[in-house]
PDB file of C-alpha atoms in Angstrom:
ATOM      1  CA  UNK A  19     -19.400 -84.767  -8.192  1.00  0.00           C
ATOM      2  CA  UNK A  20     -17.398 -81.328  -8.654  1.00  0.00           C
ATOM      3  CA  UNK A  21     -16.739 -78.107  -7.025  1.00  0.00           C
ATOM      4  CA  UNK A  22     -19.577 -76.017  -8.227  1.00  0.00           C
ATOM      5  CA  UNK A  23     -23.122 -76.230  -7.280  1.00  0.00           C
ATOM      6  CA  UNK A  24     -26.552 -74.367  -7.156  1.00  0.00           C
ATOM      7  CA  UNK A  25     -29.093 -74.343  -4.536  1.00  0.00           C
ATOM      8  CA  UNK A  26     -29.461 -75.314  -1.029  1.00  0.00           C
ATOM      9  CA  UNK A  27     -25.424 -76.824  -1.294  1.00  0.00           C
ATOM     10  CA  UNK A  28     -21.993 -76.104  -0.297  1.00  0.00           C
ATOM     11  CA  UNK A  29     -19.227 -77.852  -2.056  1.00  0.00           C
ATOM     12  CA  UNK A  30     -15.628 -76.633  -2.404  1.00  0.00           C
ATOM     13  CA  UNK A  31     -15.171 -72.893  -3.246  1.00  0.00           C
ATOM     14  CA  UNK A  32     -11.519 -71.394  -4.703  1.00  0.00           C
ATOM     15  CA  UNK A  33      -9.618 -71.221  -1.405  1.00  0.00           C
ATOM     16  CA  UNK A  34      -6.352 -69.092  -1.378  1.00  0.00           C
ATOM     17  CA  UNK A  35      -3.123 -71.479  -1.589  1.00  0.00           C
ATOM     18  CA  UNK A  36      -1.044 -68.691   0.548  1.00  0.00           C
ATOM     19  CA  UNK A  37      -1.930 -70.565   4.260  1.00  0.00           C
ATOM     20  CA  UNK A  38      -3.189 -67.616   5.559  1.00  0.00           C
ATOM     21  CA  UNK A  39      -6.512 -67.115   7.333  1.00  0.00           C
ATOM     22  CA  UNK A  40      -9.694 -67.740   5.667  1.00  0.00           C
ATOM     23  CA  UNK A  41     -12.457 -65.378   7.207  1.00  0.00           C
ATOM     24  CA  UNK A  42     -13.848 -64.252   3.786  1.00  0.00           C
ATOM     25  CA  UNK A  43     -17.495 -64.982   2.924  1.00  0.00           C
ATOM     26  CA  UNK A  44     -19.697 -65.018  -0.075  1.00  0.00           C
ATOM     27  CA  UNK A  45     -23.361 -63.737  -0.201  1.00  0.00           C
ATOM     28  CA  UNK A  46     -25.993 -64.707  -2.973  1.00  0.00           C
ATOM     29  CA  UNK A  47     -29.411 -63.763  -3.212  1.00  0.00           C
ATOM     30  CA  UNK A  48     -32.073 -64.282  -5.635  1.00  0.00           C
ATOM     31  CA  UNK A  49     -35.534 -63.585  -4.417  1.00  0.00           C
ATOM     32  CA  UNK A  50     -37.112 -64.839  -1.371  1.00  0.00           C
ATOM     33  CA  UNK A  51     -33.421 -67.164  -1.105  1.00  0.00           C
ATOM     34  CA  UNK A  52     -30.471 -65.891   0.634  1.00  0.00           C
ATOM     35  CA  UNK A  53     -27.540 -67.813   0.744  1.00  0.00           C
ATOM     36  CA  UNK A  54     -24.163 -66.716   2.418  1.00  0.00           C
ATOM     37  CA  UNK A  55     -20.955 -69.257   2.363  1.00  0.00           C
ATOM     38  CA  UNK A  56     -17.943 -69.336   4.655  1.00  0.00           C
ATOM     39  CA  UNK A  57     -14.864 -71.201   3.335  1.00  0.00           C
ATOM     40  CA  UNK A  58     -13.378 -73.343   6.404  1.00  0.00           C
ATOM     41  CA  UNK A  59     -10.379 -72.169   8.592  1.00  0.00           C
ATOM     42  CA  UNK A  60      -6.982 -73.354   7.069  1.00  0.00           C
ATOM     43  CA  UNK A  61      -6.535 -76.942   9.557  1.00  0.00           C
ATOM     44  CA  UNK A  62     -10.150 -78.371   8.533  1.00  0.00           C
ATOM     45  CA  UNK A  63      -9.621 -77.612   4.715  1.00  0.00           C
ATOM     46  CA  UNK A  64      -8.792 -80.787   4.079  1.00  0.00           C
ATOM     47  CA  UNK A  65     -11.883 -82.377   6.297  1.00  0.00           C
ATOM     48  CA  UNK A  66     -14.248 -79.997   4.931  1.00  0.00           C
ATOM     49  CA  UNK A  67     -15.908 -77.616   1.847  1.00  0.00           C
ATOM     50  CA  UNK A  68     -17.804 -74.566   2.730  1.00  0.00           C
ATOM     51  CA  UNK A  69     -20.198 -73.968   5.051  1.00  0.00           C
ATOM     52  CA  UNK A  70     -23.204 -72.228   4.278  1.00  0.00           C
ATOM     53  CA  UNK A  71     -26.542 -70.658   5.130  1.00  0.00           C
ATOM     54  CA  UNK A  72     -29.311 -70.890   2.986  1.00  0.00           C
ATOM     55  CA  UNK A  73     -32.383 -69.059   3.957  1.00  0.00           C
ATOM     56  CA  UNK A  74     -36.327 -68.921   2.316  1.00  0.00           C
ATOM     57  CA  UNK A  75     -39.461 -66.555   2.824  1.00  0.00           C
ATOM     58  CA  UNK A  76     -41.683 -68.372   0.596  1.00  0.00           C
ATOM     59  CA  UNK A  77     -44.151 -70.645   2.198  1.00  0.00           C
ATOM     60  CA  UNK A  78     -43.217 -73.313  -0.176  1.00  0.00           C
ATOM     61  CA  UNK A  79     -39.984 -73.439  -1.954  1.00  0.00           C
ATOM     62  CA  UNK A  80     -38.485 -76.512  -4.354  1.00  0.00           C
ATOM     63  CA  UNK A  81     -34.491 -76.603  -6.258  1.00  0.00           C
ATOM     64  CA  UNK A  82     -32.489 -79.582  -7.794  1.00  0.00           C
ATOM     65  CA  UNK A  83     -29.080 -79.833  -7.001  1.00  0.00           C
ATOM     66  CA  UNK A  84     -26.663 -82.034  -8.599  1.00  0.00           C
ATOM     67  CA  UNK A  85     -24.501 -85.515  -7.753  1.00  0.00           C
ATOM     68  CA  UNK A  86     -22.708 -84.019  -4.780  1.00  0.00           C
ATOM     69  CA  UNK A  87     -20.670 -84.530  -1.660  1.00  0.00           C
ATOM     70  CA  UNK A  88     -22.163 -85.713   1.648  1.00  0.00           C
ATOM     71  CA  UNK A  89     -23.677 -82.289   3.558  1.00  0.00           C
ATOM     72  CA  UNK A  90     -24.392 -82.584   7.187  1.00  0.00           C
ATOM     73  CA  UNK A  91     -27.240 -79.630   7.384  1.00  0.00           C
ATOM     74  CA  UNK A  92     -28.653 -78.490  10.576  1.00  0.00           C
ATOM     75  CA  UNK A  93     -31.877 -77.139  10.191  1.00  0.00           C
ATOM     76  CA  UNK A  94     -32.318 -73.668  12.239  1.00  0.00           C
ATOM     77  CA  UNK A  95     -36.396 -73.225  11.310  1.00  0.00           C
ATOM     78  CA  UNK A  96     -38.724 -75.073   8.736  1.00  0.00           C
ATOM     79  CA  UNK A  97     -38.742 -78.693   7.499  1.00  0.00           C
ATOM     80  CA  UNK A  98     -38.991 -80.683   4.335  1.00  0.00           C
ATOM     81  CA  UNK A  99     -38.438 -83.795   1.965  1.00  0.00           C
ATOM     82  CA  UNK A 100     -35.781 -84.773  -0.304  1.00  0.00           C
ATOM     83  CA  UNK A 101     -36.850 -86.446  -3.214  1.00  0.00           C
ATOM     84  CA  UNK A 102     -33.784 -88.544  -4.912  1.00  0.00           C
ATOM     85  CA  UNK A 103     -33.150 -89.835  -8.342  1.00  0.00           C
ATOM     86  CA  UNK A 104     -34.233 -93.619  -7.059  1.00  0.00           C
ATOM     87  CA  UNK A 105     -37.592 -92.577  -6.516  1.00  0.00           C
ATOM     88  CA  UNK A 106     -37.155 -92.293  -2.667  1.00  0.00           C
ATOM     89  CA  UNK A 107     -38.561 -90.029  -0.459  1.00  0.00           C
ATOM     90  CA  UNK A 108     -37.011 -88.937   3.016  1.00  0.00           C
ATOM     91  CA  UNK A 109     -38.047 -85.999   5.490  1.00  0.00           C
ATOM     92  CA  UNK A 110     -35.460 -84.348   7.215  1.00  0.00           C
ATOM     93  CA  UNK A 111     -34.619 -84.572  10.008  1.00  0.00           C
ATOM     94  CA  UNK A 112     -33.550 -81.678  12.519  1.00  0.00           C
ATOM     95  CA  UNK A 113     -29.932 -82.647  12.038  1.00  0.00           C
ATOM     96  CA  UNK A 114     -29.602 -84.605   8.751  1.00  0.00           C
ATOM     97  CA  UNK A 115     -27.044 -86.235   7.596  1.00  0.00           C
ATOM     98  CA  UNK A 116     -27.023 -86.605   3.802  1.00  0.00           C
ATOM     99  CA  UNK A 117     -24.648 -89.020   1.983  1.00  0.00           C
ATOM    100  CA  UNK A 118     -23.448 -88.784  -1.453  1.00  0.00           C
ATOM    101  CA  UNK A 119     -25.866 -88.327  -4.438  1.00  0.00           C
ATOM    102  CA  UNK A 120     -24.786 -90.425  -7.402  1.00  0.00           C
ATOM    103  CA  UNK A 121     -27.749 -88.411  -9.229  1.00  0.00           C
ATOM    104  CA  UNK A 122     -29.959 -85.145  -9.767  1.00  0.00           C
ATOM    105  CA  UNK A 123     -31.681 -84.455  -5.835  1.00  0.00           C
ATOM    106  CA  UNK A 124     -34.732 -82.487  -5.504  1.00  0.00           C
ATOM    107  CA  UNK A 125     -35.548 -80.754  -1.692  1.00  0.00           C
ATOM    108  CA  UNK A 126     -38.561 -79.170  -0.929  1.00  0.00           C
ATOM    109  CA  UNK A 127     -39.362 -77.216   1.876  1.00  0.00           C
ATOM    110  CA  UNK A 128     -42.909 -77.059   3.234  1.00  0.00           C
ATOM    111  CA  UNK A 129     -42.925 -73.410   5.028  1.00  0.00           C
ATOM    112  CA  UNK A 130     -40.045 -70.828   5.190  1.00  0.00           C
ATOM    113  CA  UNK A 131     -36.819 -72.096   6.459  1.00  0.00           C
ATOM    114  CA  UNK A 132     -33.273 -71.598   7.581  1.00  0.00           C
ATOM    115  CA  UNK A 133     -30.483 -74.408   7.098  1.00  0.00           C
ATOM    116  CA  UNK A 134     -26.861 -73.841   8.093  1.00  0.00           C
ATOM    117  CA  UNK A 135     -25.111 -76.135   6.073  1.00  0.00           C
ATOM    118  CA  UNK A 136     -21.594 -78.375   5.307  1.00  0.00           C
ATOM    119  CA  UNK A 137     -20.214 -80.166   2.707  1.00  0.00           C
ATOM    120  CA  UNK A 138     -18.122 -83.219   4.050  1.00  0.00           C
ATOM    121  CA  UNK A 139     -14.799 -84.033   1.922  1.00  0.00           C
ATOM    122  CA  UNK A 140     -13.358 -87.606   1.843  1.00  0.00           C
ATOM    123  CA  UNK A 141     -11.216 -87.191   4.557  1.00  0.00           C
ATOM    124  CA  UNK A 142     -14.223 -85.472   6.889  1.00  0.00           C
ATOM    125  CA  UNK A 143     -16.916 -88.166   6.340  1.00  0.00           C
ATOM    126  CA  UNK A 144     -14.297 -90.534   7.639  1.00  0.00           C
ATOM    127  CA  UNK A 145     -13.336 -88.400  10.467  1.00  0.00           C
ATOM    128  CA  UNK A 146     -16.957 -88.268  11.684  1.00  0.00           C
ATOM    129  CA  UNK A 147     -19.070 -90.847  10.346  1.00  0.00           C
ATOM    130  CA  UNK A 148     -15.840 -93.623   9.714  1.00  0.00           C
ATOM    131  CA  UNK A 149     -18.693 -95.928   7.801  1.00  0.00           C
ATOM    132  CA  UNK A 150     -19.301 -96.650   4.259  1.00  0.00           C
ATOM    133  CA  UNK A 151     -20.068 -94.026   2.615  1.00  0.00           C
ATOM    134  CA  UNK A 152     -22.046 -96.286   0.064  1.00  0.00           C
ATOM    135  CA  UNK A 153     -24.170 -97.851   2.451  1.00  0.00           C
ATOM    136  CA  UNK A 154     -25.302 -94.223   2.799  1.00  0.00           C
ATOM    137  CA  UNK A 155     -25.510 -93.058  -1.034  1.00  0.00           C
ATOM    138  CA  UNK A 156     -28.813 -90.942  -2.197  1.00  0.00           C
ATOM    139  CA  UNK A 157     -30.238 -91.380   1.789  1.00  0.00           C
ATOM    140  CA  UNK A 158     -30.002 -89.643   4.648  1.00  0.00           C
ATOM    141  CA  UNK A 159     -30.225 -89.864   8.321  1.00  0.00           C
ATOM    142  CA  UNK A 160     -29.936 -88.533  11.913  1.00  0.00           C
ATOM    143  CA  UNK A 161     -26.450 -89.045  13.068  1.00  0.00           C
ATOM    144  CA  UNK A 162     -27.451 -89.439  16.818  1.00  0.00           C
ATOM    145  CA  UNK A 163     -24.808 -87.100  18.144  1.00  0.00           C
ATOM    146  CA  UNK A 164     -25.166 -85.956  21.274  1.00  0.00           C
ATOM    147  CA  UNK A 165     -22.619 -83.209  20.440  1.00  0.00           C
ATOM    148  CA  UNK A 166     -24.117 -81.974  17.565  1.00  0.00           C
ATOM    149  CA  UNK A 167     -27.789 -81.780  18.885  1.00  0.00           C
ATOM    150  CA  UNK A 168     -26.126 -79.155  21.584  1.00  0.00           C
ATOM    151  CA  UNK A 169     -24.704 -77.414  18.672  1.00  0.00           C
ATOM    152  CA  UNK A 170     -28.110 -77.301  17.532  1.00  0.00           C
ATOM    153  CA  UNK A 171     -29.956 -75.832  20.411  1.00  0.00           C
ATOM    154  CA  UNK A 172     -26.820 -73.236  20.911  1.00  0.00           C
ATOM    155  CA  UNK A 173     -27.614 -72.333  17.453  1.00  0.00           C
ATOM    156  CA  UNK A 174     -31.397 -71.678  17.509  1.00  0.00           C
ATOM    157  CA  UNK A 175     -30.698 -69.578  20.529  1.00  0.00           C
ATOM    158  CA  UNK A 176     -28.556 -66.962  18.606  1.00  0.00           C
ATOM    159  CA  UNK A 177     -29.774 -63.893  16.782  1.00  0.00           C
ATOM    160  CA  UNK A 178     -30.317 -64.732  13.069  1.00  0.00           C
ATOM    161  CA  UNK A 179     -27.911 -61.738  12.265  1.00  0.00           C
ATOM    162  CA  UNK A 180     -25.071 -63.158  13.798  1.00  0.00           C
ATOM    163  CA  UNK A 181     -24.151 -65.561  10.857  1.00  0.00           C
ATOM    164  CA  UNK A 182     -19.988 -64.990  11.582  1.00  0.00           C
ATOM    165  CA  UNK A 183     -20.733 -66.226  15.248  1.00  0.00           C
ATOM    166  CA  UNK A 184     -22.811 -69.087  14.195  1.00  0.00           C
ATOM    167  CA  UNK A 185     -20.003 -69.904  11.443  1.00  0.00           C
ATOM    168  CA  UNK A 186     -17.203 -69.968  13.867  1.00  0.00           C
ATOM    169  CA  UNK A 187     -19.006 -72.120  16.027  1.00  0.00           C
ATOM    170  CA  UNK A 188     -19.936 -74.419  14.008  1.00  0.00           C
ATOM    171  CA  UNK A 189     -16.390 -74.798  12.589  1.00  0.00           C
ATOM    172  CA  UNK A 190     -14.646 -75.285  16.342  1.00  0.00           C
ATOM    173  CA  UNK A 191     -17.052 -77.657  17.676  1.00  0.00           C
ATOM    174  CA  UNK A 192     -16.115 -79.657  14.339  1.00  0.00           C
ATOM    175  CA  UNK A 193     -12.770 -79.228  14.793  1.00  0.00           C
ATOM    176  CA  UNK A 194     -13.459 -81.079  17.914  1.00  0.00           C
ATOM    177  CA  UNK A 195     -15.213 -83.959  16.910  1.00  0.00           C
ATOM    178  CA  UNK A 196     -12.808 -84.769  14.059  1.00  0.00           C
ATOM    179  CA  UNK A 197     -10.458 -87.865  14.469  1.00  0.00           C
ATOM    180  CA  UNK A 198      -7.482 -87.835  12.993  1.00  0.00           C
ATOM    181  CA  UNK A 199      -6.571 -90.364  10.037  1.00  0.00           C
ATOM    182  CA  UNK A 200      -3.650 -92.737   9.506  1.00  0.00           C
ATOM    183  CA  UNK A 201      -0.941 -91.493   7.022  1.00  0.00           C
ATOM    184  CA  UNK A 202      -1.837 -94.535   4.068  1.00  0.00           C
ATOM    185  CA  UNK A 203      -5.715 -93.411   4.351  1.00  0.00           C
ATOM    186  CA  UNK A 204      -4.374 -89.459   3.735  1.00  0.00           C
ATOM    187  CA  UNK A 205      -1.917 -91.079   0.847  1.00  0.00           C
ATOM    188  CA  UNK A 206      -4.956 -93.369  -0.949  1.00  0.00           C
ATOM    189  CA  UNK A 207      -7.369 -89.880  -1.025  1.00  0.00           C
ATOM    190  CA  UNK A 208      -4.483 -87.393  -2.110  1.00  0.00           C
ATOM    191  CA  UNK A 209      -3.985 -90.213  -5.003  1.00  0.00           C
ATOM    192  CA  UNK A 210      -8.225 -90.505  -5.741  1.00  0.00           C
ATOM    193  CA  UNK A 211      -7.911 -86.746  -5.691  1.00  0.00           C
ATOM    194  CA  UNK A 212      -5.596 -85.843  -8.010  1.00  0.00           C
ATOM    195  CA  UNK A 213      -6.591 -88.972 -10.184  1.00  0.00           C
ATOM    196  CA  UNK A 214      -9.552 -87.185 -10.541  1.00  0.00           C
ATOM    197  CA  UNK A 215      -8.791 -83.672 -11.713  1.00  0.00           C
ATOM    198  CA  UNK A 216      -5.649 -84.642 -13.205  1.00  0.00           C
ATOM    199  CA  UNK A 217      -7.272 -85.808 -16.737  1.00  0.00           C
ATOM    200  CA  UNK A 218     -10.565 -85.776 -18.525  1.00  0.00           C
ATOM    201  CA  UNK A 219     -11.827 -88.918 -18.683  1.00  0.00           C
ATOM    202  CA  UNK A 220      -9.129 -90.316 -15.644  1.00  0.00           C
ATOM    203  CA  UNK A 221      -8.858 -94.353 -16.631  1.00  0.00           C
ATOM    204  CA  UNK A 222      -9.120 -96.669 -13.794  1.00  0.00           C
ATOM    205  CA  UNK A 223      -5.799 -98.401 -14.872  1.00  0.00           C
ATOM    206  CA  UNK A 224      -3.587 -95.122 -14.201  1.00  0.00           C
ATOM    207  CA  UNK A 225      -4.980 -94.843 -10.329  1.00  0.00           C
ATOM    208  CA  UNK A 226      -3.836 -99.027  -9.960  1.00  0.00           C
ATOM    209  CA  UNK A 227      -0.916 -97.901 -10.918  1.00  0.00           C
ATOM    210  CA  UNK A 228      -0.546 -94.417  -8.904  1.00  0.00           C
ATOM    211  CA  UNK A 229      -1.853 -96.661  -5.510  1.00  0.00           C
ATOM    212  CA  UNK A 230      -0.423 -99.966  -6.277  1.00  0.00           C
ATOM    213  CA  UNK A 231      -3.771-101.572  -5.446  1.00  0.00           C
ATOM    214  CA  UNK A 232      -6.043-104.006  -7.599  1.00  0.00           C
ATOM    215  CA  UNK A 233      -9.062-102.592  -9.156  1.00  0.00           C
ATOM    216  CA  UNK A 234     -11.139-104.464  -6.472  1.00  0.00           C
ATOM    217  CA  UNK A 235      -9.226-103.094  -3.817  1.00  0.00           C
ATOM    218  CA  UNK A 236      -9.585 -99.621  -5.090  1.00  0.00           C
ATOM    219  CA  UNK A 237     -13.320-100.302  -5.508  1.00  0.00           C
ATOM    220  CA  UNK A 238     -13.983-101.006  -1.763  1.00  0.00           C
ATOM    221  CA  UNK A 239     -11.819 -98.606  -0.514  1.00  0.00           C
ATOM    222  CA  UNK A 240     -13.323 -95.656  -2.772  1.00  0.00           C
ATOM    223  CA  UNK A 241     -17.174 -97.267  -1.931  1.00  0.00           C
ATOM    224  CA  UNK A 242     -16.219 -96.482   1.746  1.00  0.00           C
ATOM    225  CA  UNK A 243     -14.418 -92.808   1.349  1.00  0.00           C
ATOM    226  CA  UNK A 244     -16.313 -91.700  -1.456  1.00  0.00           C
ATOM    227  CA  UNK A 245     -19.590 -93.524  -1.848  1.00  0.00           C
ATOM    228  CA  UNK A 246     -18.911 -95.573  -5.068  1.00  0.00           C
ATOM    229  CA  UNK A 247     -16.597 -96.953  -6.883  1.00  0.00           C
ATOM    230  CA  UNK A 248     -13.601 -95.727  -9.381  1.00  0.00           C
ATOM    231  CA  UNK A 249     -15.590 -95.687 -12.598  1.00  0.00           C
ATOM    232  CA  UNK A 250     -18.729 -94.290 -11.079  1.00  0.00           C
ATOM    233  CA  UNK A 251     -16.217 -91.084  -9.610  1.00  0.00           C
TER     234      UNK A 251
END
């Protein structure tokens, strides 16, 4: 579940380490698919990856992205399926929530579409959603959120050229709906993290010893941050 992804996705992108203010944007297209990505303002880094908008012309269009992070995509024109790796089959819904995908994900979209999309970290699907993230794992759903719904509506109603707008709006109405977390929940991910990219093949018994927590206990808590468990990571 790394950093780098294709297709209708927006996981972590190389942010500068120098604290200063991250306005830059990146622009892809290939096609009838546009896709431009906005790297989050410096105090949601750690809630969120990029944000992105991923536009089609076809009348039908189909990609596969890869095991990824939860995205929360808002979807500005157009509809579709995804079509995970367990054989299930889920249409979207206008504002879907999509957990993590232990697996290769296939979306389709049925008639030419625009999604403004972002990719949840750890600490952000437990500053909105504060549920398992397991429970959740290759499935989506409609978060019911009032908030986010108005979000919505305010973004349909803006000129498709005005991308920056949309972005910034997007990332202060999340900054509102965030919830901060307690210091040991910040400590447990910042040790997952780093457990993570700090070796190759990262063995299980080198995070029990980073965290000071049994291999069970690291299994539930990593089931409810990150959608499964140590080994899976």
């Amino acid at each position: 579940m790394g950093a780098q992804h294709n297709g209708m996705t927006g996981g972590n992108i190389a942010l500068p380490d120098n604290g200063g203010p991250l306005s830059y944007s990146v622009d892809a297209a290939h096609g009838s698919v546009r896709l431009r990505y906005f790297a989050p303002p410096r105090e949601l880094r750690a809630y969120f990856g990029s944000l992105y908008f991923f536009s089609v012309t076809a009348d039908r269009y189909s990609d596969v992205t890869r095991a990824d992070v939860p995205q929360l995509r808002l979807m500005l024109a157009g509809s579709g399926d995804y079509h995970f790796h367990d054989g299930a089959i889920l249409s979207t819904p206008s504002i879907c929530l999509l957990g993590p995908t232990m697996g290769a994900t296939r979306f389709q979209l049925n008639e030419p579409g625009r999604v403004l999309g972002i990719s949840l970290l750890p600490a952000g699907w437990v500053a909105l959603r504060n549920d398992d993230a397991s429970m959740m794992a290759d499935r989506l759903c409609d978060p019911g959120c009032d908030n986010l719904t108005a979000l919505l509506d305010r973004l349909r109603a803006m000129p498709e050229n005005q991308v920056e707008e949309m972005a910034a709006l997007c990332w202060a109405e999340l900054g509102r709906l965030i919830k901060p977390l307690r210091g040991a929940t910040w400590a447990l991910l910042e040790a997952v993290d780093a457990w993570l990219t700090g070796e190759g093949s990262p063995r299980i018994e080198t995070l029990t010893e980073m965290t000071d927590l049994s291999a069970r206990q690291l299994a539930r808590l990593t089931n409810r941050y990150y959608g499964a468990p140590p080994k899976l990571l």
